[in-house]
Short mmCIF file of C-alpha atoms in Angstrom, two decimals:
data_model
loop_
_atom_site.label_atom_id
_atom_site.label_comp_id
_atom_site.label_asym_id
_atom_site.label_seq_id
_atom_site.Cartn_x
_atom_site.Cartn_y
_atom_site.Cartn_z
CA MET A 1 -9.68 -3.97 17.65
CA ILE A 2 -9.76 -7.75 17.59
CA ALA A 3 -12.41 -10.40 16.92
CA VAL A 4 -11.63 -13.38 19.15
CA PRO A 5 -13.53 -16.70 18.98
CA GLU A 6 -15.96 -16.82 21.93
CA SER A 7 -14.52 -19.98 23.47
CA GLU A 8 -11.00 -18.48 23.41
CA LEU A 9 -11.84 -15.16 25.15
CA ASP A 10 -10.23 -16.17 28.45
CA GLY A 11 -7.03 -16.93 26.52
CA TRP A 12 -6.63 -13.30 25.39
CA ALA A 13 -4.51 -11.52 28.02
CA GLY A 14 -4.56 -8.00 26.56
CA VAL A 15 -1.73 -5.63 27.44
CA ASP A 16 1.17 -6.40 29.76
CA ASP A 17 3.36 -3.30 29.90
CA ASN A 18 6.06 -4.45 32.28
CA ASP A 19 8.79 -2.31 30.74
CA GLY A 20 6.94 -0.17 28.18
CA SER A 21 8.37 -1.98 25.14
CA VAL A 22 5.87 -3.13 22.50
CA GLU A 23 7.62 -6.51 22.44
CA THR A 24 6.54 -7.09 26.06
CA TRP A 25 2.94 -5.86 25.73
CA GLY A 26 1.74 -9.45 25.68
CA ASP A 27 -1.19 -10.27 23.44
CA TYR A 28 -1.84 -6.59 22.76
CA GLY A 29 1.73 -6.36 21.42
CA ARG A 30 1.03 -9.27 19.08
CA ALA A 31 -2.06 -7.46 17.77
CA CYS A 32 -0.09 -4.22 17.38
CA ALA A 33 2.56 -6.09 15.38
CA VAL A 34 0.02 -6.71 12.60
CA GLU A 35 0.95 -4.40 9.77
CA GLY A 36 -1.85 -2.91 7.75
CA TYR A 37 -5.62 -3.08 8.10
CA ILE A 38 -6.08 -6.80 8.84
CA GLY A 39 -4.19 -9.76 10.18
CA LEU A 40 -4.55 -13.00 12.09
CA VAL A 41 -3.08 -14.00 15.45
CA ALA A 42 -3.36 -17.31 17.26
CA VAL A 43 -5.54 -17.44 20.37
CA GLY A 44 -5.61 -20.90 21.87
CA ALA A 45 -6.35 -23.40 19.10
CA GLN A 46 -8.01 -20.81 16.84
CA GLN A 47 -7.28 -17.55 15.05
CA ALA A 48 -8.47 -14.08 15.90
CA LEU A 49 -8.95 -11.34 13.32
CA VAL A 50 -7.06 -8.13 14.07
CA LEU A 51 -8.45 -4.88 12.68
CA GLY A 52 -5.24 -2.89 12.58
CA ASP A 53 -4.08 0.56 11.58
CA GLU A 54 -5.90 3.46 13.21
CA PRO A 55 -7.77 3.06 16.52
CA VAL A 56 -11.08 4.33 15.12
CA MET A 57 -14.74 3.69 15.95
CA THR A 58 -15.84 0.42 14.37
CA THR A 59 -19.23 -1.10 13.69
CA TYR A 60 -20.32 -4.33 12.06
CA LEU A 61 -23.11 -4.59 9.47
CA THR A 62 -24.48 -8.11 9.94
CA ASN A 63 -26.31 -8.49 6.62
CA GLU A 64 -23.26 -7.44 4.63
CA ARG A 65 -20.71 -9.17 6.93
CA LEU A 66 -18.88 -5.85 6.87
CA PHE A 67 -16.77 -4.06 9.47
CA VAL A 68 -16.94 -0.29 8.93
CA ARG A 69 -14.12 1.66 10.55
CA TRP A 70 -14.96 5.36 10.85
CA ALA A 71 -12.03 7.65 10.03
CA ALA A 72 -14.05 10.70 8.89
CA ALA A 73 -17.76 11.38 8.32
CA TYR A 74 -20.44 13.82 9.41
CA SER A 75 -22.65 11.15 10.98
CA GLU A 76 -22.86 7.42 11.54
CA THR A 77 -25.95 7.21 9.32
CA GLU A 78 -24.09 8.87 6.42
CA LEU A 79 -21.05 6.69 6.98
CA VAL A 80 -23.05 3.45 6.91
CA ALA A 81 -24.87 4.53 3.74
CA ALA A 82 -21.54 5.45 2.11
CA ALA A 83 -20.06 2.10 3.17
CA ARG A 84 -22.94 0.21 1.59
CA ARG A 85 -22.56 2.21 -1.65
CA ALA A 86 -18.81 1.60 -1.68
CA LEU A 87 -19.29 -2.13 -1.10
CA ALA A 88 -21.89 -2.41 -3.89
CA GLY A 89 -19.66 -0.59 -6.38
CA ARG A 90 -16.40 -2.21 -5.40
CA PRO A 91 -14.51 -4.23 -8.02
CA ASP A 92 -13.44 -7.71 -6.91
CA ASP A 93 -9.76 -6.75 -7.14
CA ASP A 94 -10.05 -3.45 -5.22
CA ASP A 95 -8.36 -4.70 -2.06
CA ASP A 96 -5.62 -3.24 0.06
CA GLU A 97 -5.29 -6.60 1.81
CA ASP A 98 -6.79 -10.07 1.51
CA LEU A 99 -6.53 -13.16 3.75
CA ILE A 100 -8.40 -16.35 4.69
CA TRP A 101 -9.88 -16.68 8.20
CA GLN A 102 -11.03 -20.09 9.44
CA VAL A 103 -14.05 -19.55 11.71
CA GLN A 104 -15.41 -22.23 14.04
CA GLU A 105 -17.86 -20.15 16.08
CA ALA A 106 -19.07 -16.64 16.88
CA ALA A 107 -16.35 -14.09 17.56
CA VAL A 108 -16.29 -11.20 20.01
CA LEU A 109 -15.06 -7.80 18.83
CA PHE A 110 -13.32 -5.62 21.41
CA ASP A 111 -10.29 -3.43 22.14
CA SER A 112 -7.28 -5.76 22.02
CA ALA A 113 -5.68 -4.03 25.03
CA VAL A 114 -8.37 -5.47 27.34
CA PRO A 115 -8.07 -9.04 28.63
CA GLY A 116 -10.92 -11.14 27.25
CA ALA A 117 -11.86 -12.47 30.69
CA GLU A 118 -12.32 -8.91 32.01
CA LEU A 119 -14.62 -7.54 29.29
CA ASP A 120 -17.70 -5.67 30.44
CA PRO A 121 -20.86 -6.23 28.37
CA ASP A 122 -20.63 -2.71 26.89
CA GLU A 123 -17.01 -3.29 25.80
CA ARG A 124 -17.81 -6.16 23.45
CA PHE A 125 -19.85 -6.97 20.39
CA THR A 126 -20.61 -10.53 19.29
CA ILE A 127 -20.24 -11.30 15.59
CA ASP A 128 -22.35 -14.35 14.73
CA LEU A 129 -20.73 -16.17 11.84
CA GLU A 130 -21.43 -19.57 10.38
CA PRO A 131 -18.45 -21.90 10.80
CA GLY A 132 -16.26 -22.06 7.71
CA ARG A 133 -13.59 -20.29 5.74
CA TYR A 134 -13.96 -16.58 5.03
CA ARG A 135 -12.08 -14.47 2.58
CA VAL A 136 -11.36 -11.25 4.48
CA ARG A 137 -10.88 -8.24 2.21
CA SER A 138 -9.98 -4.76 3.34
CA THR A 139 -9.91 -1.47 1.54
CA HIS A 140 -9.49 2.18 2.42
CA VAL A 141 -12.33 4.28 0.96
CA VAL A 142 -12.12 8.04 0.56
CA ASP A 143 -14.74 10.23 -1.08
CA GLU A 144 -15.73 13.87 -0.79
CA ASP A 145 -17.35 13.52 2.64
CA HIS A 146 -16.12 10.23 4.09
CA ARG A 147 -13.00 8.29 4.92
CA MET A 148 -13.35 4.72 6.15
CA ILE A 149 -11.74 1.33 6.20
CA LEU A 150 -14.00 -1.51 5.09
CA VAL A 151 -13.31 -5.11 6.10
CA HIS A 152 -15.58 -7.52 4.26
CA LEU A 153 -16.03 -11.19 5.20
CA GLN A 154 -16.98 -13.43 2.27
CA PRO A 155 -17.72 -17.15 2.77
CA GLU A 156 -15.40 -19.36 0.75
CA PRO A 157 -17.03 -22.24 -1.15
#
């Protein structure tokens, strides 16, 4: 999954599998090269946020500025509730990864294999963010009934 700035969508080419090698998969290959849960790649004059690791269902909780990546849970409702509990009880240093993302406009979340110019409305989700710098923190959460990856966006002062 990738969150590309809206104005740069046409610049995301997705996958180009000319010879089957990840190095030649075009933009999708660049996204796949991100190691871990989060990373940044250039798209035009801006940066896109890559949600790496497992290709799992992902949702975004607007009020919390939180991506919830579903690895295991009985239901979406339970997973979202567990994510909110985990976020509320999370120490400030409980990160697997941490980076700074400079945001200039809304971003569009979608499967990084798809070219941005070819996205259907049901293949994309717009993330409305205020322009500015965001600290992006990720963590892998496991409890008795859930396993998820949380990616939290925190505005930087």
